Short mmCIF file of C-alpha atoms in Angstrom, two decimals:
data_model
loop_
_atom_site.label_atom_id
_atom_site.label_comp_id
_atom_site.label_asym_id
_atom_site.label_seq_id
_atom_site.Cartn_x
_atom_site.Cartn_y
_atom_site.Cartn_z
CA MET A 8 15.36 -12.33 -31.31
CA LEU A 9 15.34 -10.69 -27.93
CA ARG A 10 14.70 -7.34 -29.54
CA ALA A 11 11.77 -8.72 -31.52
CA VAL A 12 10.15 -10.18 -28.41
CA THR A 13 10.74 -7.00 -26.47
CA THR A 14 9.26 -4.80 -29.19
CA GLU A 15 6.16 -6.92 -29.42
CA ARG A 16 5.62 -6.82 -25.68
CA ALA A 17 6.16 -3.07 -25.60
CA SER A 18 2.84 -2.89 -27.43
CA GLN A 19 1.05 -3.39 -24.14
CA PRO A 20 2.43 -0.28 -22.37
CA ARG A 21 1.69 1.57 -25.61
CA ARG A 22 -1.91 0.43 -25.61
CA ILE A 23 -2.22 1.45 -21.97
CA SER A 24 -0.80 4.90 -22.78
CA GLU A 25 -3.20 5.34 -25.70
CA LEU A 26 -6.12 4.34 -23.48
CA CYS A 27 -5.06 6.98 -20.95
CA VAL A 28 -5.21 9.65 -23.65
CA ALA A 29 -8.59 8.40 -24.86
CA MET A 30 -10.18 8.02 -21.42
CA LEU A 31 -8.52 10.40 -18.98
CA GLY A 32 -8.69 13.73 -20.75
CA VAL A 33 -4.93 14.14 -20.99
CA THR A 34 -3.00 15.34 -24.01
CA GLY A 35 -0.34 12.66 -23.96
CA ALA A 36 1.04 9.72 -22.00
CA GLY A 37 4.34 7.92 -21.74
CA VAL A 38 5.87 5.01 -19.89
CA SER A 39 9.45 4.82 -18.73
CA MET A 40 11.20 1.86 -17.24
CA VAL A 41 13.75 1.36 -14.52
CA THR A 42 15.52 -1.98 -14.69
CA SER A 43 16.75 -3.80 -11.61
CA SER A 44 20.21 -2.39 -12.35
CA GLY A 45 18.77 1.13 -12.01
CA HIS A 46 18.97 1.97 -15.69
CA HIS A 47 16.21 4.26 -16.99
CA SER A 48 14.78 3.97 -20.46
CA ILE A 49 11.75 5.18 -22.40
CA VAL A 50 9.29 2.44 -23.27
CA CYS A 51 6.72 4.43 -25.22
CA ALA A 52 5.15 7.87 -25.67
CA THR A 53 1.91 8.78 -27.44
CA ASP A 54 3.17 12.04 -28.96
CA SER A 55 6.30 14.13 -29.40
CA VAL A 56 5.63 16.24 -26.29
CA SER A 57 5.28 13.11 -24.15
CA ALA A 58 8.50 11.81 -25.63
CA ARG A 59 10.09 15.17 -24.80
CA ILE A 60 8.89 14.93 -21.16
CA GLU A 61 10.39 11.47 -20.83
CA ASP A 62 13.57 12.50 -22.59
CA LEU A 63 14.02 15.63 -20.46
CA GLN A 64 13.80 13.66 -17.25
CA LEU A 65 16.05 10.92 -18.54
CA THR A 66 18.67 13.46 -19.56
CA LEU A 67 18.37 15.77 -16.56
CA GLY A 68 17.73 13.15 -13.91
CA GLU A 69 15.03 15.36 -12.38
CA GLY A 70 11.30 15.87 -12.69
CA PRO A 71 8.00 14.51 -11.44
CA CYS A 72 8.49 11.04 -12.89
CA VAL A 73 11.97 10.75 -11.38
CA ASP A 74 10.53 11.76 -7.99
CA ALA A 75 7.59 9.38 -8.40
CA VAL A 76 9.95 6.46 -8.94
CA ARG A 77 12.23 7.52 -6.10
CA THR A 78 9.51 8.07 -3.51
CA GLY A 79 6.92 5.52 -4.62
CA THR A 80 4.33 8.29 -4.53
CA PRO A 81 2.32 9.79 -7.38
CA ILE A 82 3.42 13.33 -8.15
CA LEU A 83 0.47 15.40 -9.32
CA VAL A 84 1.29 18.84 -10.65
CA ARG A 85 -1.93 20.59 -11.69
CA ASP A 86 -0.30 23.77 -12.91
CA LEU A 87 3.33 24.21 -13.85
CA ASP A 88 2.82 27.99 -13.69
CA GLU A 89 1.59 27.91 -10.11
CA PRO A 90 4.59 28.35 -7.81
CA ASP A 91 2.93 26.69 -4.82
CA ASP A 92 2.14 23.65 -6.87
CA VAL A 93 5.52 22.82 -8.32
CA ALA A 94 9.01 22.18 -7.22
CA VAL A 95 10.73 24.98 -9.07
CA GLU A 96 13.73 24.66 -6.78
CA ARG A 97 13.93 20.95 -7.29
CA TRP A 98 13.29 20.68 -10.99
CA PRO A 99 14.61 23.94 -12.45
CA ALA A 100 15.78 22.54 -15.77
CA PHE A 101 12.80 20.26 -16.20
CA MET A 102 10.41 23.16 -15.57
CA GLU A 103 12.01 25.25 -18.26
CA GLY A 104 12.04 22.44 -20.81
CA ALA A 105 8.47 21.35 -20.06
CA ALA A 106 7.13 24.91 -20.33
CA LYS A 107 8.87 25.33 -23.69
CA ALA A 108 7.21 22.14 -24.91
CA GLY A 109 3.77 23.50 -23.96
CA VAL A 110 3.14 21.33 -20.91
CA ARG A 111 0.85 22.82 -18.22
CA ALA A 112 0.00 19.86 -15.98
CA VAL A 113 1.90 16.64 -15.26
CA PHE A 114 0.67 13.58 -13.42
CA ALA A 115 3.38 11.02 -12.73
CA PHE A 116 2.54 7.60 -11.29
CA PRO A 117 5.15 5.17 -9.98
CA LEU A 118 4.87 1.64 -11.33
CA HIS A 119 5.49 0.01 -7.97
CA ILE A 120 4.31 -3.03 -6.11
CA GLY A 121 5.90 -2.45 -2.73
CA ALA A 122 9.65 -2.88 -3.12
CA ILE A 123 9.19 -3.83 -6.77
CA ARG A 124 9.89 -0.69 -8.79
CA VAL A 125 9.65 -0.99 -12.53
CA GLY A 126 9.10 2.51 -13.85
CA ALA A 127 6.61 5.34 -14.15
CA LEU A 128 3.53 6.34 -16.10
CA ASP A 129 3.56 10.03 -17.06
CA LEU A 130 0.43 11.84 -18.16
CA TYR A 131 0.54 15.44 -19.34
CA ARG A 132 -1.98 18.07 -20.39
CA ASP A 133 -1.59 21.32 -22.27
CA ARG A 134 -4.11 22.94 -19.92
CA PRO A 135 -3.82 23.37 -16.14
CA GLY A 136 -6.17 21.73 -13.64
CA GLU A 137 -6.62 18.69 -11.48
CA LEU A 138 -7.06 15.24 -12.87
CA GLY A 139 -10.25 14.71 -10.85
CA HIS A 140 -11.42 11.80 -8.76
CA GLU A 141 -12.72 9.44 -11.45
CA ARG A 142 -9.79 10.00 -13.76
CA LEU A 143 -7.34 9.57 -10.92
CA SER A 144 -8.85 6.12 -10.30
CA GLY A 145 -8.45 5.34 -13.97
CA ALA A 146 -4.85 6.51 -13.96
CA LEU A 147 -4.02 4.39 -10.90
CA MET A 148 -5.52 1.32 -12.55
CA ALA A 149 -3.64 2.08 -15.75
CA ALA A 150 -0.46 2.30 -13.67
CA ASP A 151 -1.21 -1.11 -12.11
CA ALA A 152 -1.63 -2.63 -15.55
CA ALA A 153 1.51 -0.92 -16.85
CA ALA A 154 3.50 -2.18 -13.85
CA LEU A 155 2.52 -5.76 -14.64
CA ALA A 156 3.25 -5.29 -18.33
CA LEU A 157 6.70 -3.89 -17.57
CA LEU A 158 7.49 -6.68 -15.13
CA HIS A 159 7.10 -9.13 -17.97
CA LEU A 160 9.10 -6.90 -20.25
CA ASP A 161 11.95 -6.78 -17.75
CA LEU A 162 12.03 -10.52 -17.25
CA ASN A 163 11.79 -11.59 -20.84
CA ASP A 164 13.35 -14.96 -20.12
CA LEU A 165 10.10 -16.01 -18.50
CA ASP A 166 8.34 -16.61 -21.77
CA ASN A 167 5.67 -18.89 -20.40
CA LEU A 168 4.32 -16.06 -18.24
CA ASP A 169 3.43 -13.78 -21.10
CA HIS A 170 -0.26 -14.58 -21.22
CA THR A 171 -0.80 -13.65 -17.58
CA ALA A 172 0.23 -10.04 -18.00
CA GLY A 173 -2.22 -7.45 -16.88
CA THR A 174 -5.42 -9.08 -17.98
CA ASP A 175 -7.01 -10.09 -14.69
CA ALA A 176 -9.88 -7.70 -14.28
CA ASP A 177 -10.86 -9.18 -10.91
CA GLU A 178 -7.45 -8.69 -9.44
CA ASN A 179 -5.86 -5.60 -8.00
CA PRO A 180 -2.22 -6.42 -7.37
CA ALA A 181 -1.09 -3.06 -6.15
CA THR A 182 -3.10 -2.70 -3.01
CA GLN A 183 -5.43 -5.50 -2.09
CA GLN A 184 -4.67 -8.75 -0.40
CA LEU A 185 -1.70 -8.39 1.87
CA GLN A 186 -1.17 -12.14 1.74
CA VAL A 187 -0.04 -11.85 -1.88
CA HIS A 188 2.81 -9.60 -0.80
CA GLN A 189 3.69 -11.75 2.21
CA ALA A 190 3.78 -14.79 -0.06
CA THR A 191 5.96 -12.90 -2.54
CA GLY A 192 8.55 -12.37 0.19
CA MET A 193 8.42 -16.03 1.17
CA VAL A 194 8.75 -17.30 -2.41
CA GLN A 195 11.64 -14.90 -2.95
CA VAL A 196 13.54 -16.76 -0.20
CA GLN A 197 12.32 -20.23 -1.20
CA LEU A 198 13.58 -19.84 -4.76
CA ASN A 199 16.43 -17.43 -4.06
CA VAL A 200 15.14 -15.06 -6.75
CA THR A 201 14.34 -11.35 -6.92
CA THR A 202 11.10 -9.94 -5.56
CA GLU A 203 9.97 -9.31 -9.14
CA GLN A 204 10.58 -12.91 -10.13
CA ALA A 205 8.90 -14.25 -6.98
CA PHE A 206 5.79 -12.19 -7.72
CA LEU A 207 5.66 -13.49 -11.28
CA MET A 208 6.19 -17.10 -10.13
CA LEU A 209 3.26 -16.73 -7.77
CA ARG A 210 1.07 -15.36 -10.55
CA ALA A 211 2.21 -18.08 -12.91
CA ARG A 212 1.27 -20.75 -10.37
CA ALA A 213 -2.17 -19.19 -9.92
CA PHE A 214 -2.66 -19.08 -13.67
CA SER A 215 -1.42 -22.60 -14.38
CA THR A 216 -3.61 -24.09 -11.65
CA GLY A 217 -6.61 -21.91 -12.49
CA ARG A 218 -6.88 -20.56 -8.94
CA PRO A 219 -7.23 -16.99 -7.65
CA LEU A 220 -3.86 -15.45 -6.86
CA VAL A 221 -4.86 -14.75 -3.26
CA ASP A 222 -5.74 -18.42 -2.64
CA VAL A 223 -2.31 -19.55 -3.83
CA ALA A 224 -0.75 -16.82 -1.68
CA ILE A 225 -2.64 -17.94 1.43
CA ASP A 226 -1.44 -21.52 0.84
CA VAL A 227 2.12 -20.22 0.81
CA VAL A 228 1.63 -18.06 3.91
CA GLU A 229 -0.04 -20.93 5.79
CA ARG A 230 2.84 -23.17 4.66
CA ARG A 231 0.66 -25.60 2.74
CA LEU A 232 2.52 -24.78 -0.45
CA ARG A 233 6.25 -24.36 -0.95
CA PHE A 234 7.99 -23.37 -4.13
CA SER A 235 11.15 -25.30 -4.83
CA THR A 236 13.79 -24.83 -7.48
CA GLU A 237 12.95 -28.27 -8.87
CA ASP A 238 9.45 -27.10 -9.83
CA GLN A 239 10.67 -24.37 -12.12
CA MET B 16 -12.83 -6.66 29.77
CA ASN B 17 -15.95 -6.10 27.77
CA ASP B 18 -18.09 -5.89 30.90
CA ASP B 19 -16.23 -2.71 31.69
CA ARG B 20 -17.25 -1.00 28.52
CA GLN B 21 -20.18 0.98 29.82
CA ALA B 22 -18.06 2.17 32.72
CA SER B 23 -14.98 2.69 30.61
CA PRO B 24 -14.31 6.33 31.48
CA LEU B 25 -13.72 5.16 35.04
CA ARG B 26 -11.53 2.23 34.10
CA PRO B 27 -8.47 2.51 36.35
CA GLY B 28 -5.37 3.63 34.57
CA ARG B 29 -7.18 4.40 31.36
CA GLU B 30 -6.72 8.14 31.53
CA GLN B 31 -3.04 7.57 32.13
CA ALA B 32 -2.80 5.12 29.21
CA LEU B 33 -4.76 7.53 27.02
CA ALA B 34 -2.48 10.43 27.87
CA GLU B 35 0.58 8.30 27.16
CA THR B 36 -0.85 7.17 23.84
CA PHE B 37 -1.40 10.71 22.65
CA VAL B 38 2.09 11.69 23.79
CA VAL B 39 3.56 8.80 21.79
CA LEU B 40 1.45 9.71 18.76
CA ALA B 41 2.41 13.36 19.02
CA ASP B 42 6.08 12.34 19.21
CA THR B 43 5.62 10.11 16.19
CA LEU B 44 4.07 12.92 14.17
CA VAL B 45 7.07 15.21 14.39
CA ASP B 46 9.48 15.49 11.48
CA ASP B 47 10.05 12.58 9.17
CA TYR B 48 7.75 9.92 10.57
CA ASP B 49 6.96 6.54 9.12
CA ILE B 50 3.29 6.18 8.25
CA VAL B 51 3.15 2.38 8.66
CA ASP B 52 4.70 2.71 12.12
CA LEU B 53 2.21 5.40 13.15
CA LEU B 54 -0.85 3.44 11.96
CA ASP B 55 0.48 0.29 13.60
CA ARG B 56 0.77 2.13 16.93
CA LEU B 57 -2.76 3.46 16.45
CA VAL B 58 -4.41 0.07 16.04
CA ALA B 59 -2.43 -1.23 19.02
CA ALA B 60 -3.75 1.73 21.04
CA CYS B 61 -7.32 0.88 19.98
CA VAL B 62 -6.97 -2.63 21.35
CA GLN B 63 -5.39 -1.38 24.55
CA LEU B 64 -7.56 1.65 25.27
CA LEU B 65 -10.91 0.50 23.98
CA GLY B 66 -10.79 -3.10 25.09
CA ALA B 67 -11.29 -4.16 21.48
CA THR B 68 -10.41 -7.73 20.59
CA ALA B 69 -9.06 -6.70 17.20
CA ALA B 70 -8.63 -3.48 15.27
CA GLY B 71 -7.82 -2.65 11.70
CA LEU B 72 -7.45 0.37 9.48
CA LEU B 73 -8.67 0.31 5.91
CA LEU B 74 -7.95 2.96 3.31
CA ASP B 75 -9.68 3.84 0.07
CA ASP B 76 -7.18 2.66 -2.53
CA GLN B 77 -8.77 5.06 -5.07
CA ARG B 78 -9.36 2.17 -7.43
CA GLY B 79 -12.72 1.27 -5.94
CA SER B 80 -11.47 -0.94 -3.09
CA LEU B 81 -10.57 -0.74 0.57
CA ALA B 82 -7.05 -1.87 1.44
CA VAL B 83 -5.82 -2.94 4.88
CA VAL B 84 -2.97 -0.71 6.03
CA ALA B 85 -2.82 -1.67 9.69
CA SER B 86 -4.10 -4.61 11.70
CA SER B 87 -3.73 -5.51 15.37
CA SER B 88 -2.94 -9.07 14.34
CA GLU B 89 -1.52 -10.60 11.20
CA GLN B 90 -3.70 -13.71 11.31
CA THR B 91 -4.93 -14.57 7.86
CA ARG B 92 -8.45 -14.98 9.17
CA LEU B 93 -8.56 -11.45 10.54
CA LEU B 94 -7.12 -10.02 7.33
CA GLU B 95 -9.76 -11.91 5.39
CA ILE B 96 -12.53 -10.39 7.49
CA PHE B 97 -11.17 -6.93 6.78
CA GLN B 98 -10.80 -7.68 3.09
CA LEU B 99 -14.25 -9.23 2.88
CA GLN B 100 -15.58 -5.74 3.54
CA ASN B 101 -14.80 -4.83 -0.02
CA ASN B 102 -18.10 -6.61 -0.72
CA GLU B 103 -20.11 -5.73 2.36
CA GLY B 104 -19.73 -4.91 6.02
CA PRO B 105 -19.68 -2.16 8.61
CA CYS B 106 -16.42 -0.62 7.41
CA LEU B 107 -17.64 -0.36 3.82
CA ASP B 108 -20.93 1.20 4.97
CA CYS B 109 -19.02 3.58 7.23
CA VAL B 110 -16.70 4.72 4.44
CA ARG B 111 -19.54 5.11 1.94
CA ALA B 112 -21.66 7.15 4.34
CA GLY B 113 -18.75 8.96 5.97
CA ALA B 114 -20.42 8.18 9.30
CA PRO B 115 -19.82 5.73 12.16
CA VAL B 116 -21.47 2.31 12.19
CA ALA B 117 -21.87 0.55 15.54
CA ILE B 118 -23.39 -2.90 16.03
CA GLY B 119 -23.65 -4.22 19.58
CA ASP B 120 -24.80 -7.68 18.61
CA LEU B 121 -23.66 -9.06 15.27
CA ASP B 122 -26.30 -11.83 15.26
CA VAL B 123 -28.93 -9.18 14.60
CA ALA B 124 -27.01 -7.84 11.60
CA LEU B 125 -27.09 -11.10 9.64
CA PRO B 126 -29.74 -9.92 7.13
CA ARG B 127 -27.78 -6.72 6.52
CA TRP B 128 -24.44 -8.47 5.85
CA PRO B 129 -25.06 -12.14 5.03
CA LEU B 130 -21.41 -12.76 4.08
CA PHE B 131 -19.63 -10.64 6.63
CA VAL B 132 -21.55 -11.64 9.78
CA PRO B 133 -20.93 -15.43 9.61
CA ALA B 134 -17.23 -14.80 8.96
CA ALA B 135 -16.96 -12.40 11.89
CA LEU B 136 -18.88 -14.74 14.22
CA ALA B 137 -16.71 -17.67 13.20
CA ALA B 138 -13.67 -15.62 14.20
CA GLY B 139 -15.22 -15.06 17.65
CA PHE B 140 -16.37 -11.47 17.14
CA HIS B 141 -19.79 -10.40 18.41
CA SER B 142 -19.70 -6.63 18.24
CA VAL B 143 -18.25 -4.18 15.74
CA THR B 144 -17.69 -0.48 15.34
CA ALA B 145 -16.37 1.40 12.35
CA VAL B 146 -15.51 5.11 12.38
CA PRO B 147 -14.55 7.11 9.29
CA LEU B 148 -11.20 8.70 8.48
CA ARG B 149 -12.49 11.97 7.20
CA LEU B 150 -11.03 15.20 5.95
CA ARG B 151 -13.73 17.79 5.37
CA GLU B 152 -16.01 16.28 2.71
CA GLN B 153 -13.77 13.39 1.79
CA THR B 154 -13.67 10.01 3.53
CA ILE B 155 -10.33 8.30 2.98
CA GLY B 156 -10.91 5.12 4.98
CA GLY B 157 -12.26 3.57 8.14
CA LEU B 158 -11.08 2.37 11.54
CA ASN B 159 -12.68 -0.98 12.32
CA LEU B 160 -12.94 -2.38 15.86
CA PHE B 161 -14.16 -5.83 16.90
CA GLY B 162 -15.27 -7.02 20.34
CA ASP B 163 -15.59 -10.61 21.53
CA ALA B 164 -18.79 -9.95 23.51
CA ALA B 165 -22.21 -8.89 22.29
CA ALA B 166 -21.99 -5.47 23.92
CA ALA B 167 -21.93 -2.13 22.19
CA PHE B 168 -18.88 0.06 22.49
CA SER B 169 -19.91 2.95 24.74
CA LEU B 170 -20.37 6.44 23.38
CA ASP B 171 -17.16 7.47 25.11
CA ASP B 172 -15.35 4.61 23.44
CA GLN B 173 -16.77 5.63 20.09
CA ARG B 174 -15.66 9.21 20.60
CA LEU B 175 -12.19 8.00 21.49
CA ALA B 176 -12.16 5.74 18.44
CA GLN B 177 -13.08 8.76 16.33
CA ALA B 178 -10.28 10.78 17.95
CA LEU B 179 -7.79 8.04 17.09
CA ALA B 180 -9.18 7.86 13.55
CA ASP B 181 -8.67 11.62 13.27
CA VAL B 182 -5.04 11.20 14.33
CA ALA B 183 -4.66 8.55 11.62
CA THR B 184 -6.15 10.95 9.05
CA ILE B 185 -3.75 13.70 10.07
CA GLY B 186 -0.87 11.23 10.02
CA ILE B 187 -1.66 10.09 6.50
CA LEU B 188 -2.41 13.49 5.02
CA GLN B 189 -0.10 15.94 6.74
CA ARG B 190 3.17 14.43 5.55
CA ARG B 191 4.31 17.20 3.27
CA SER B 192 7.25 17.35 1.02
CA ALA B 193 9.60 20.20 1.84
CA HIS B 194 9.19 21.91 -1.48
CA ARG B 195 5.63 21.65 -2.56
CA SER B 196 2.12 21.21 -1.32
CA THR B 197 0.91 17.69 -1.86
CA MET B 198 -2.43 16.14 -2.47
CA ILE B 199 -4.52 13.53 -0.74
CA ALA B 200 -3.97 11.05 -3.55
CA GLU B 201 -0.21 11.28 -3.20
CA GLN B 202 -0.32 10.66 0.55
CA LEU B 203 -2.83 7.82 0.34
CA GLN B 204 -0.83 6.00 -2.30
CA HIS B 205 2.34 6.51 -0.31
CA ALA B 206 0.77 4.88 2.75
CA LEU B 207 -0.59 1.98 0.70
CA ASN B 208 2.67 1.24 -1.05
CA SER B 209 4.65 1.50 2.20
CA ARG B 210 2.44 -1.15 3.68
CA ILE B 211 3.10 -3.47 0.73
CA VAL B 212 6.86 -3.13 1.24
CA VAL B 213 6.38 -4.14 4.89
CA GLU B 214 4.30 -7.17 3.84
CA GLN B 215 6.99 -8.32 1.42
CA ALA B 216 9.63 -7.94 4.15
CA LYS B 217 7.51 -9.93 6.60
CA GLY B 218 7.34 -12.73 4.05
CA VAL B 219 11.12 -12.73 3.62
CA LEU B 220 11.72 -12.85 7.38
CA ALA B 221 8.97 -15.37 8.11
CA GLU B 222 10.47 -17.72 5.55
CA ARG B 223 14.11 -17.15 6.43
CA ASN B 224 13.66 -17.30 10.21
CA THR B 225 10.72 -19.76 10.25
CA THR B 226 8.41 -17.47 12.20
CA ASP B 227 4.82 -16.39 11.73
CA MET B 228 3.88 -13.01 10.27
CA ASP B 229 3.30 -11.37 13.68
CA ALA B 230 6.81 -12.33 14.84
CA ALA B 231 8.28 -11.18 11.54
CA PHE B 232 6.57 -7.79 11.90
CA ASP B 233 7.76 -7.55 15.53
CA ALA B 234 11.32 -8.15 14.38
CA ILE B 235 11.11 -5.34 11.79
CA ARG B 236 9.49 -2.99 14.29
CA GLN B 237 12.07 -3.75 16.98
CA HIS B 238 14.99 -3.35 14.65
CA ALA B 239 13.65 0.00 13.43
CA ARG B 240 13.07 1.29 16.96
CA ASN B 241 16.36 -0.02 18.37
CA HIS B 242 18.36 1.55 15.58
CA ASN B 243 16.22 4.67 15.21
CA LEU B 244 15.37 3.84 11.62
CA LYS B 245 12.12 4.21 9.73
CA LEU B 246 10.11 1.02 9.66
CA THR B 247 9.56 1.17 5.91
CA ASP B 248 13.30 1.72 5.31
CA VAL B 249 14.14 -1.38 7.35
CA ALA B 250 11.50 -3.34 5.45
CA LEU B 251 12.87 -2.17 2.10
CA ALA B 252 16.42 -3.16 3.11
CA VAL B 253 15.17 -6.62 4.11
CA VAL B 254 13.35 -7.16 0.81
CA ARG B 255 16.32 -5.97 -1.22
CA GLY B 256 18.74 -8.13 0.73
CA ASP B 257 20.65 -5.10 2.01
CA LEU B 258 19.88 -6.18 5.56
CA ALA B 259 20.41 -9.87 6.31
CA PRO B 260 17.39 -11.59 7.87
CA ALA B 261 19.64 -12.86 10.68
CA VAL B 262 20.29 -9.23 11.67
CA VAL B 263 16.59 -8.51 11.92
CA ALA B 264 16.15 -11.48 14.21
CA PRO B 265 12.85 -12.65 15.67
CA ALA B 266 12.10 -10.82 18.88
CA ALA B 267 11.80 -13.51 21.52
CA GLY B 268 14.82 -15.42 22.74
CA SER B 269 16.56 -15.59 19.43
CA ARG B 270 20.30 -15.70 19.12
CA ARG B 271 21.64 -12.70 17.28
CA ALA B 272 24.22 -13.69 14.75
CA ASP B 273 25.78 -10.26 14.48
CA GLY B 274 26.30 -9.76 18.20
CA GLU B 275 24.75 -6.28 18.11
CA ASP B 276 23.00 -4.88 21.11
CA LEU B 277 19.30 -5.42 21.25
#
């Protein structure tokens, strides 16, 4: 049962990965997941080389995606053959494996919302070169959507939240609206839940009341709205 | 304060304060500095040195929006005025053009920004200046200053604002990893995500200790400085529950449960 639900929801990260390949001029894309317990796993990959990139990093515990998750910073490697551009000292085994697989450029994006860390989106290309400004924007937005999709995947007991995942075009959870993040911290304490759960609760309340997320967040911050365990 | 603006270079003690600010900023920029801490000090310096009523720093989030990364106050209304500039306003114009925008009397600018001006006036602001955070051809954000009187910031003030904006740009972009050159996108996203961690921590502390967001931020800042920790690390520990909210106590007159030195 759980497996069936999980597999169906994994279709969203897969769609996001496929869109990246179609829109961002990359050869392949993959999403990996870090659960709250720190366990890494591969969610999806668009081709065998992408799967290899994910697998290498999972096995070796090193590479751009590992660093992206650890530091919360995108790691953009335009040319694996350019010594100044890569961390040969830091990723020796990954470099060797990636080169063998025909990878020339890797762009790893953390799936983070502040302290919430759910995984990484890895894009690769068989040619060197920068991603470029427009495509970088696209990749960051894809990462935002993938982060939301994975949040729901991780918390698969929250079935009623499924429909809210990653569909709000007018909303930019990763960076805008500081009040959303302040409210997340407050709700986390009010309900004694994880940051991930608090963020989803906030989104669920916005969805169920048909209000913009930021408005609900401001109500929480201004203490006009409190979440209580009885509501849930 | 605002009457002094035209004569600001002669304002007593300003040179001293300016020198001290740059010393503090230079100290902050060495080794492994915290970007949220640095930008927070910068907006505080803007208020202090330029006689601004409020100051904020907005960065291009590379998704088509401007995101607030530092603000001299945490009031929701001020944050909303900054965020409103994703639609229109001096900071948006400044970032788009990569050039300063200075308005001495906001009333006059109503036709230009029909949404922004009423909101700014309602908050008690009557003048505004925005200077770009620029690296060569690329503009990565804007420093936004508000005054409570309808008087333009002097040219000297604008130059100083630009100097502080340049420090912010360096601070955001120069953080290099030990092993590889990094790119603007990496640094920008790092700064933006660090700020989100701090916001989440403020929420945790504000709720747990029943304080407002300013006091919650003060508590994080003080704890980081007292214990020589990075602000973002303290914030992350608070959000993850590795650091009990009672330990990061509100700044003023609070009893410290752990009995540690302040």
